[in-house]
Amino acid sequence: MNASRRDFLKAGLAASAALVPVPAFAQGAGPRVVVVGGGFAGATCARALRHADPRIAVTLVEANPTFTACPFSNAVIAGLRELPAQQFTYERVAADGITITRGTATAVDPQARAVTLADGARLTYDRLVLAPGIDIRWGALPGYDQPAAAQMPHAWQAGEQTLLLRRQLEAMDDGGLVVISAPANPFRCPPGPYERASLIAHYLKTKKPKSKLLVLDAKDAFSKQRLFQAAWAELYPGLLEWVPLSKGGNVTSVDAATRTFVTDFARHTAAVANVVPPQKAGRIADAAGVADRTGWCPIDPVTFESKLQPRIHVIGDAAIAGAMPKSAFAANSQAKTCAAAVAQLLAGATPAPPKLINTCYSLVAPDYGISVAGVYQPTNGQLADVPGAGGVSPSEAPRATRAAEAVLAEAWFRTITAEVFA
Ligand SMILES: Cc1cc2nc3c(=O)[nH]c(=O)nc-3n(C[C@H](O)[C@H](O)[C@H](O)COP(=O)(O)OP(=O)(O)OC[C@H]3O[C@@H](n4cnc5c(N)ncnc54)[C@H](O)[C@@H]3O)c2cc1C
């Protein structure tokens, strides 16, 4: 081909490229959304964004190669289940065309719209979704710092801590005292400490029946309380004792070396000590300037956009979601709502007010389940209960109903983890 014909062809190709509309995504120029945190909230949101609009380039930043789920981790502690049943990889998430970046986000520059990772890498975004879950407020309970967790595990972030608490229970002599301390609201999984108390009581009843379990609580009321207490009276009489705030249950300090809990009125030295400590949003929320003085993140209930920083959305446990509890179900529900809103905002549309749902199952014994469900909608700038929707398991029910709810609980876990990770 001579030079003039080649030039003519080149010019023609350049002209047609300018005239034929090429999808922005094919050019790699679709809007960029970075999601920090690949848990129930973040992984769901990343996938829902790609499904909402495949032109959106989604990057998911996650610190760990494998996700370890908290729901059902109380069953691992009680020896009813093994940790690998809680673990999930990101292969299927990546197969949706999501870029998985393994690393820890350490800083956010809202003006430059950039996230910095621990290794110095910098990711720019059009919209950022933060889904970092919780961090422990080390030192908020005097004596409970990071080294103390090796003696008195929290097991409130599943993984090594879950196994540590299980091993301590297994090593305990029959006749030992197990103590769990539960924090004031708000915290991850409101029924979680009571499910844990139930399943540890089940372990003690079946394996170490001379032992005792004490729950020291910073509150006078808790989720599904009447159902839990009725079940405890039936299943664990004389074994499990719950001490509310008004009866001196509030723990004011701990001594990790002796596994001692100090309250206003007493000291309890445990053979096995489980501290469910005060919590806050995962620390990147603070670094991004989206956490308020409570340590949690105020959000717009329609879009989950931060009330403190534009173009940054916060979902899952880290968010202040009004009446919605901090649960995996809620995180998944919020993530889908947020993804739809982000896709619409990027397309220049206005998201409509959503309705969100939550159901939390708890096991009181392996074959005894109870649940609470709710429906939520934006009301006066917050997520509030939809009146008349939701409810709890019946207080009077045959054991067959409780057994059926235990089966439903497992089915829920299989379904949600399949949706998020498979
Ligand atoms: C004992 C227990 C039992 C529970 N049982 C239930 C239940 O039965 N049902 C239910 O619905 N909920 C349950 N929950 C609550 C549930 O686990 C949480 O509400 C849920 O995990 C919240 O999801 P999330 O995505 O906000 O946070 P997570 O699931 O914790 O995910 C956060 C992710 O972000 C990553 N991350 C954090 N910071 C960074 C960063 N800076 N850079 C990169 N990655 C980062 C973390 O590694 C993690 O993978 C339970 C919790 C506990 C502790």
Coordinates of C-alpha atoms and ligand atoms in Angstrom, one line a residue:
M1 CA 0.0 0.0 0.0
N2 CA 1.4 3.4 -0.9
A3 CA 1.8 6.2 1.6
S4 CA -1.1 8.4 0.4
R5 CA -3.6 5.5 0.5
R6 CA -2.4 4.5 4.0
D7 CA -2.8 8.1 5.2
F8 CA -6.3 8.2 3.7
L9 CA -7.3 5.0 5.5
K10 CA -5.9 6.3 8.8
A11 CA -7.7 9.6 8.4
G12 CA -10.9 7.7 7.6
L13 CA -10.6 5.5 10.7
A14 CA -10.0 8.5 12.8
A15 CA -13.0 10.3 11.4
S16 CA -15.3 7.3 11.9
A17 CA -14.0 6.9 15.5
A18 CA -15.0 10.5 16.1
L19 CA -18.5 10.0 14.5
V20 CA -19.6 6.6 15.8
P21 CA -20.6 6.7 19.4
V22 CA -18.5 4.2 21.4
P23 CA -19.8 3.1 24.8
A24 CA -17.8 5.0 27.5
F25 CA -17.2 1.6 29.3
A26 CA -15.6 0.1 26.2
Q27 CA -13.1 3.0 26.2
G28 CA -12.5 2.5 29.9
A29 CA -13.9 5.9 30.6
G30 CA -17.1 4.9 32.5
P31 CA -17.7 6.4 35.9
R32 CA -15.4 5.0 38.6
V33 CA -16.8 3.8 41.9
V34 CA -14.4 2.6 44.6
V35 CA -15.9 0.4 47.3
V36 CA -13.8 0.0 50.5
G37 CA -14.6 -3.2 52.4
G38 CA -15.6 -6.5 50.9
G39 CA -18.0 -7.7 53.7
F40 CA -21.8 -8.2 53.5
A41 CA -22.3 -4.5 52.6
G42 CA -19.3 -3.8 50.3
A43 CA -19.3 -7.0 48.3
T44 CA -23.1 -6.8 47.7
C45 CA -22.8 -3.1 46.7
A46 CA -19.9 -3.8 44.2
R47 CA -21.9 -6.5 42.5
A48 CA -25.2 -4.6 42.5
L49 CA -23.4 -1.6 40.9
R50 CA -22.2 -3.7 38.0
H51 CA -25.6 -5.2 37.5
A52 CA -27.3 -1.7 37.7
D53 CA -25.0 -0.3 35.0
P54 CA -22.1 -2.4 33.5
R55 CA -20.5 0.8 32.3
I56 CA -19.5 1.7 35.9
A57 CA -15.9 0.7 36.6
V58 CA -16.0 -0.8 40.1
T59 CA -13.0 -1.4 42.3
L60 CA -13.4 -3.3 45.5
V61 CA -10.7 -2.6 48.1
E62 CA -10.5 -5.4 50.7
A63 CA -7.8 -6.0 53.3
N64 CA -8.1 -9.8 53.5
P65 CA -7.9 -12.5 50.8
T66 CA -10.8 -14.4 52.4
F67 CA -13.9 -13.1 54.2
T68 CA -14.8 -14.7 57.5
A69 CA -18.5 -14.2 58.3
C70 CA -19.7 -13.4 61.8
P71 CA -23.3 -14.8 61.5
F72 CA -23.1 -18.4 62.8
S73 CA -19.7 -17.8 64.4
N74 CA -21.3 -18.3 67.8
A75 CA -22.0 -21.9 66.6
V76 CA -18.2 -22.2 65.9
I77 CA -17.5 -21.0 69.5
A78 CA -19.8 -23.6 70.9
G79 CA -18.2 -26.4 68.8
L80 CA -21.3 -26.9 66.6
R81 CA -19.6 -25.8 63.4
E82 CA -16.1 -25.3 61.9
L83 CA -14.6 -22.0 60.9
P84 CA -14.1 -22.9 57.2
A85 CA -17.9 -23.0 56.9
Q86 CA -17.7 -19.2 57.6
Q87 CA -15.1 -18.4 54.9
F88 CA -15.6 -17.1 51.4
T89 CA -13.3 -15.9 48.6
Y90 CA -13.7 -13.1 46.1
E91 CA -13.4 -15.2 42.9
R92 CA -17.0 -14.9 41.9
V93 CA -17.1 -11.2 42.8
A94 CA -14.1 -10.7 40.5
A95 CA -15.9 -12.7 37.8
D96 CA -18.6 -10.0 37.6
G97 CA -15.9 -7.7 36.2
I98 CA -15.0 -6.0 39.5
T99 CA -11.4 -5.1 40.1
I100 CA -10.4 -6.6 43.4
T101 CA -7.6 -4.6 45.0
R102 CA -6.1 -6.4 48.0
G103 CA -5.0 -3.8 50.5
T104 CA -6.0 -1.5 53.4
A105 CA -7.4 1.9 52.6
T106 CA -5.7 4.3 55.0
A107 CA -6.7 7.8 53.8
V108 CA -9.4 9.6 51.6
D109 CA -9.0 13.0 50.0
P110 CA -12.6 14.1 49.4
Q111 CA -11.4 17.2 47.4
A112 CA -9.2 15.2 45.0
R113 CA -11.7 12.3 45.2
A114 CA -8.9 9.8 45.9
V115 CA -8.3 6.9 48.2
T116 CA -4.8 6.0 49.4
L117 CA -3.9 2.4 50.3
A118 CA -1.3 1.3 52.9
D119 CA 1.2 0.5 50.1
G120 CA 0.9 4.1 48.8
A121 CA -1.3 3.2 45.8
R122 CA -3.9 5.9 45.0
L123 CA -7.4 5.2 43.5
T124 CA -9.5 8.1 42.1
Y125 CA -13.3 7.9 42.1
D126 CA -16.4 9.6 41.0
R127 CA -18.3 8.1 43.9
L128 CA -16.8 6.3 46.9
V129 CA -18.7 3.7 49.0
L130 CA -17.3 3.0 52.5
A131 CA -18.3 -0.4 54.0
P132 CA -15.6 -1.0 56.6
G133 CA -17.7 -2.6 59.3
I134 CA -16.7 -2.0 62.9
D135 CA -13.5 -1.3 64.9
I136 CA -13.2 -1.9 68.6
R137 CA -12.9 1.2 70.7
W138 CA -9.8 0.0 72.5
G139 CA -9.5 1.5 76.0
A140 CA -13.2 2.8 76.1
L141 CA -13.7 0.0 78.7
P142 CA -10.8 0.7 81.1
G143 CA -8.3 -2.2 81.0
Y144 CA -9.5 -3.5 77.6
D145 CA -6.8 -2.7 75.1
Q146 CA -5.5 -4.8 72.2
P147 CA -3.2 -7.1 74.2
A148 CA -6.1 -7.8 76.6
A149 CA -8.0 -9.4 73.8
A150 CA -5.5 -12.3 73.8
Q151 CA -6.7 -13.1 77.4
M152 CA -10.3 -12.0 77.2
P153 CA -11.3 -12.5 73.5
H154 CA -14.0 -10.3 72.1
A155 CA -14.7 -12.6 69.1
W156 CA -16.7 -9.8 67.6
Q157 CA -14.7 -9.9 64.3
A158 CA -14.8 -13.5 63.2
G159 CA -11.6 -15.4 62.7
E160 CA -8.7 -16.0 65.1
Q161 CA -10.6 -14.5 68.0
T162 CA -13.5 -16.9 67.4
L163 CA -11.2 -19.9 67.6
L164 CA -9.4 -18.5 70.7
L165 CA -12.7 -18.2 72.6
R166 CA -13.6 -21.8 71.5
R167 CA -10.2 -23.2 72.6
Q168 CA -10.5 -21.5 76.0
L169 CA -14.0 -23.0 76.6
E170 CA -12.6 -26.4 75.5
A171 CA -9.7 -26.1 77.9
M172 CA -11.8 -25.0 80.9
D173 CA -12.4 -27.5 83.7
D174 CA -16.0 -28.6 84.4
G175 CA -17.3 -26.3 87.1
G176 CA -15.7 -23.2 85.7
L177 CA -17.3 -19.7 85.6
V178 CA -17.8 -18.2 82.1
V179 CA -18.5 -14.5 82.0
I180 CA -19.7 -12.5 79.0
S181 CA -20.0 -8.7 79.2
A182 CA -22.4 -6.9 76.8
P183 CA -22.0 -3.2 75.9
A184 CA -24.4 -0.3 75.7
N185 CA -26.1 0.4 72.4
P186 CA -25.3 0.8 69.5
F187 CA -23.1 -2.1 68.6
R188 CA -22.8 -4.8 65.8
C189 CA -25.6 -7.4 66.0
P190 CA -27.9 -6.5 68.9
P191 CA -29.0 -10.1 69.6
G192 CA -25.5 -11.4 69.2
P193 CA -24.3 -11.5 72.8
Y194 CA -27.5 -13.3 73.9
E195 CA -27.3 -15.9 71.1
R196 CA -23.7 -16.4 72.2
A197 CA -24.7 -16.8 75.8
S198 CA -27.3 -19.4 74.7
L199 CA -25.0 -21.5 72.6
I200 CA -22.2 -21.4 75.2
A201 CA -24.8 -22.5 77.8
H202 CA -25.7 -25.3 75.4
Y203 CA -22.1 -26.3 75.3
L204 CA -21.7 -26.2 79.1
K205 CA -25.0 -28.1 79.6
T206 CA -23.9 -30.9 77.3
K207 CA -20.1 -31.0 78.0
K208 CA -19.4 -29.3 81.4
P209 CA -22.6 -29.4 83.3
K210 CA -21.2 -28.2 86.7
S211 CA -20.1 -24.9 85.1
K212 CA -21.9 -21.5 85.2
L213 CA -22.4 -18.6 82.8
L214 CA -22.9 -15.0 83.8
V215 CA -23.9 -12.3 81.4
L216 CA -23.0 -8.8 82.7
D217 CA -25.0 -6.2 80.8
A218 CA -24.6 -2.4 80.4
K219 CA -28.4 -2.4 79.4
D220 CA -31.7 -3.2 81.0
A221 CA -33.3 -4.3 77.7
F222 CA -32.1 -6.2 74.6
S223 CA -33.3 -7.6 71.3
K224 CA -35.8 -10.5 71.4
Q225 CA -35.5 -10.3 75.2
R226 CA -38.7 -12.1 76.2
L227 CA -38.1 -14.9 73.8
F228 CA -34.5 -15.4 75.0
Q229 CA -35.4 -15.3 78.6
A230 CA -38.3 -17.7 78.2
A231 CA -36.0 -20.1 76.4
W232 CA -33.2 -19.7 79.0
A233 CA -35.7 -20.6 81.8
E234 CA -36.7 -23.7 79.8
L235 CA -33.3 -24.9 78.6
Y236 CA -30.7 -23.5 81.0
P237 CA -32.2 -23.0 84.4
G238 CA -29.6 -22.4 87.1
L239 CA -26.8 -22.4 84.5
L240 CA -27.2 -19.0 82.8
E241 CA -27.7 -15.8 84.8
W242 CA -28.2 -12.4 83.1
V243 CA -27.4 -9.3 85.2
P244 CA -28.9 -6.1 83.8
L245 CA -27.6 -2.6 84.3
S246 CA -30.1 -1.9 87.1
K247 CA -28.9 -4.9 89.1
G248 CA -25.2 -4.0 88.8
G249 CA -24.4 -5.5 85.4
N250 CA -22.5 -2.6 84.0
V251 CA -18.8 -3.5 83.8
T252 CA -16.6 -0.5 84.6
S253 CA -13.2 -2.0 84.0
V254 CA -11.5 -5.3 83.4
D255 CA -8.2 -6.9 84.5
A256 CA -7.0 -9.1 81.7
A257 CA -4.2 -10.7 83.7
T258 CA -6.7 -12.2 86.1
R259 CA -9.7 -12.3 83.8
T260 CA -11.6 -10.2 86.2
F261 CA -14.7 -8.0 85.5
V262 CA -15.3 -5.1 87.8
T263 CA -18.8 -3.7 88.2
D264 CA -20.1 -0.9 90.6
F265 CA -20.9 -3.6 93.2
A266 CA -18.7 -6.7 92.6
R267 CA -15.7 -8.3 91.0
H268 CA -16.1 -11.5 89.0
T269 CA -13.1 -13.5 88.1
A270 CA -13.8 -15.9 85.2
A271 CA -12.2 -19.1 84.0
V272 CA -13.2 -17.9 80.5
A273 CA -13.9 -14.3 79.9
N274 CA -15.6 -12.9 76.7
V275 CA -15.8 -9.1 76.4
V276 CA -18.1 -7.7 73.8
P277 CA -16.5 -4.2 73.8
P278 CA -17.7 -0.8 72.8
Q279 CA -17.4 -0.3 69.0
K280 CA -17.3 2.4 66.3
A281 CA -17.2 2.5 62.5
G282 CA -14.2 1.0 60.9
R283 CA -11.3 3.4 61.2
I284 CA -11.2 4.5 57.5
A285 CA -14.5 6.3 58.3
D286 CA -12.7 8.6 60.7
A287 CA -9.9 9.2 58.2
A288 CA -12.4 10.1 55.5
G289 CA -14.1 12.6 57.8
V290 CA -17.5 10.8 57.6
A291 CA -17.7 9.7 61.2
D292 CA -19.3 12.1 63.7
R293 CA -18.5 12.4 67.5
T294 CA -20.4 9.1 68.2
G295 CA -17.8 7.3 66.1
W296 CA -20.5 6.2 63.6
C297 CA -21.5 7.8 60.2
P298 CA -24.5 9.9 59.6
I299 CA -26.1 9.3 56.2
D300 CA -28.9 10.4 53.9
P301 CA -31.5 7.6 54.2
V302 CA -32.4 7.7 50.5
T303 CA -28.9 7.5 49.0
F304 CA -26.6 6.5 51.9
E305 CA -24.5 9.5 51.0
S306 CA -22.6 10.9 54.0
K307 CA -24.1 13.9 55.6
L308 CA -20.5 15.1 56.2
Q309 CA -18.7 14.6 52.9
P310 CA -20.3 14.7 49.4
R311 CA -19.8 11.8 47.0
I312 CA -18.9 9.4 49.8
H313 CA -21.6 6.8 50.7
V314 CA -21.5 4.7 53.9
I315 CA -23.3 1.4 54.3
G316 CA -23.4 -1.5 56.7
D317 CA -22.4 -1.5 60.4
A318 CA -20.5 1.8 60.0
A319 CA -23.6 3.8 59.1
I320 CA -26.1 5.4 61.4
A321 CA -29.1 3.8 59.9
G322 CA -31.8 4.9 62.4
A323 CA -34.1 2.0 63.4
M324 CA -32.2 -0.6 61.3
P325 CA -29.9 -2.8 63.4
K326 CA -26.3 -3.5 62.5
S327 CA -26.8 -6.8 60.9
A328 CA -25.5 -8.7 57.8
F329 CA -29.1 -8.7 56.4
A330 CA -29.4 -4.9 56.9
A331 CA -25.9 -4.4 55.4
N332 CA -27.0 -6.4 52.3
S333 CA -30.3 -4.5 52.0
Q334 CA -28.6 -1.1 52.4
A335 CA -25.9 -2.1 49.8
K336 CA -28.5 -2.8 47.1
T337 CA -30.3 0.5 47.9
C338 CA -27.1 2.4 47.8
A339 CA -25.9 0.8 44.5
A340 CA -29.2 1.7 42.8
A341 CA -28.9 5.3 44.1
V342 CA -25.2 5.7 43.1
A343 CA -26.0 4.4 39.6
Q344 CA -28.9 6.8 39.3
L345 CA -26.8 9.8 40.6
L346 CA -24.0 9.0 38.2
A347 CA -26.6 9.0 35.3
G348 CA -27.9 12.4 36.5
A349 CA -31.2 10.9 37.9
T350 CA -32.8 11.4 41.3
P351 CA -33.2 8.3 43.4
A352 CA -36.7 7.6 44.9
P353 CA -37.2 6.9 48.6
P354 CA -36.5 3.2 49.3
K355 CA -38.0 0.5 51.6
L356 CA -35.5 -1.7 53.3
I357 CA -35.9 -5.0 55.2
N358 CA -34.1 -6.9 57.9
T359 CA -34.5 -10.3 59.6
C360 CA -32.3 -11.5 62.4
Y361 CA -32.4 -15.1 63.4
S362 CA -30.8 -16.3 66.6
L363 CA -30.1 -19.8 67.8
V364 CA -30.9 -20.5 71.5
A365 CA -29.9 -24.1 71.0
P366 CA -29.0 -26.0 67.8
D367 CA -32.6 -26.9 67.2
Y368 CA -34.2 -23.8 68.7
G369 CA -34.4 -20.6 66.6
I370 CA -36.1 -17.3 67.1
S371 CA -36.3 -14.2 64.9
V372 CA -37.1 -10.5 64.6
A373 CA -38.0 -8.8 61.3
G374 CA -38.5 -5.2 60.3
V375 CA -39.3 -2.9 57.3
Y376 CA -37.8 0.6 57.2
Q377 CA -38.3 3.7 55.2
P378 CA -36.9 7.3 55.3
T379 CA -38.9 9.4 57.7
N380 CA -37.7 12.9 58.7
G381 CA -34.2 12.3 57.5
Q382 CA -33.8 8.9 59.2
L383 CA -34.6 5.3 58.5
A384 CA -37.6 4.5 60.7
D385 CA -39.8 1.4 61.2
V386 CA -42.7 1.1 58.8
P387 CA -45.6 1.0 61.3
G388 CA -47.3 -2.4 61.4
A389 CA -44.7 -4.2 59.4
G390 CA -42.3 -6.8 60.9
G391 CA -42.4 -8.4 64.3
V392 CA -40.9 -11.2 66.4
S393 CA -41.5 -15.0 66.7
P394 CA -44.6 -15.8 68.7
S395 CA -43.9 -16.0 72.4
E396 CA -46.0 -19.2 72.8
A397 CA -45.0 -21.7 70.2
P398 CA -44.5 -25.4 70.1
R399 CA -40.9 -26.7 69.9
A400 CA -41.6 -27.7 66.3
T401 CA -41.9 -24.0 65.4
R402 CA -38.6 -23.2 67.1
A403 CA -36.9 -26.2 65.3
A404 CA -38.3 -24.9 62.0
E405 CA -36.8 -21.4 62.7
A406 CA -33.4 -23.0 63.4
V407 CA -33.6 -24.6 59.9
L408 CA -34.7 -21.3 58.4
A409 CA -31.7 -19.6 60.1
E410 CA -29.3 -21.9 58.3
A411 CA -31.1 -21.5 55.0
W412 CA -30.9 -17.7 55.4
F413 CA -27.1 -17.9 55.9
R414 CA -26.6 -20.2 52.9
T415 CA -28.8 -17.9 50.8
I416 CA -27.2 -14.6 51.7
T417 CA -23.6 -15.8 51.5
A418 CA -24.4 -17.4 48.1
E419 CA -25.8 -14.0 46.9
V420 CA -22.8 -12.0 48.1
F421 CA -19.9 -14.4 47.4
A422 CA -21.0 -17.2 45.0
Ligands
LIG1 C1 -21.3 -13.0 66.9 C2 -22.0 -12.4 65.7 C3 -23.1 -13.0 65.2 C4 -23.8 -12.3 64.2 N1 -24.9 -12.9 63.7 C5 -25.7 -12.3 62.7 C6 -26.8 -12.9 62.1 O1 -27.2 -14.0 62.5 N2 -27.5 -12.2 61.2 C7 -27.1 -11.0 60.7 O2 -27.7 -10.5 59.8 N3 -26.0 -10.4 61.2 C8 -25.3 -11.0 62.2 N4 -24.1 -10.4 62.7 C9 -23.8 -9.0 62.3 C10 -23.0 -9.0 61.0 O3 -21.8 -9.8 61.1 C11 -22.6 -7.6 60.6 O4 -23.7 -6.7 60.8 C12 -22.1 -7.5 59.2 O5 -20.9 -8.3 59.0 C13 -21.9 -6.1 58.7 O6 -21.4 -6.1 57.4 P1 -20.4 -4.9 56.9 O7 -20.2 -5.2 55.5 O8 -20.8 -3.6 57.4 O9 -19.1 -5.3 57.7 P2 -18.1 -6.6 57.6 O10 -19.0 -7.8 57.2 O11 -17.4 -6.7 58.9 O12 -17.2 -6.2 56.4 C14 -16.2 -5.2 56.5 C15 -15.1 -5.6 55.6 O13 -14.3 -4.4 55.3 C16 -12.9 -4.7 55.3 N5 -12.2 -3.5 55.7 C17 -12.4 -2.7 56.8 N6 -11.7 -1.6 56.7 C18 -11.0 -1.7 55.6 C19 -10.0 -0.8 54.9 N7 -9.6 0.3 55.5 N8 -9.5 -1.2 53.8 C20 -9.9 -2.4 53.2 N9 -10.8 -3.2 53.7 C21 -11.3 -2.9 54.9 C22 -12.8 -5.8 56.4 O14 -11.7 -6.6 56.2 C23 -14.1 -6.6 56.1 O15 -14.0 -7.6 55.1 C24 -23.4 -11.1 63.7 C25 -22.2 -10.5 64.2 C26 -21.5 -11.1 65.3 C27 -20.3 -10.5 65.8

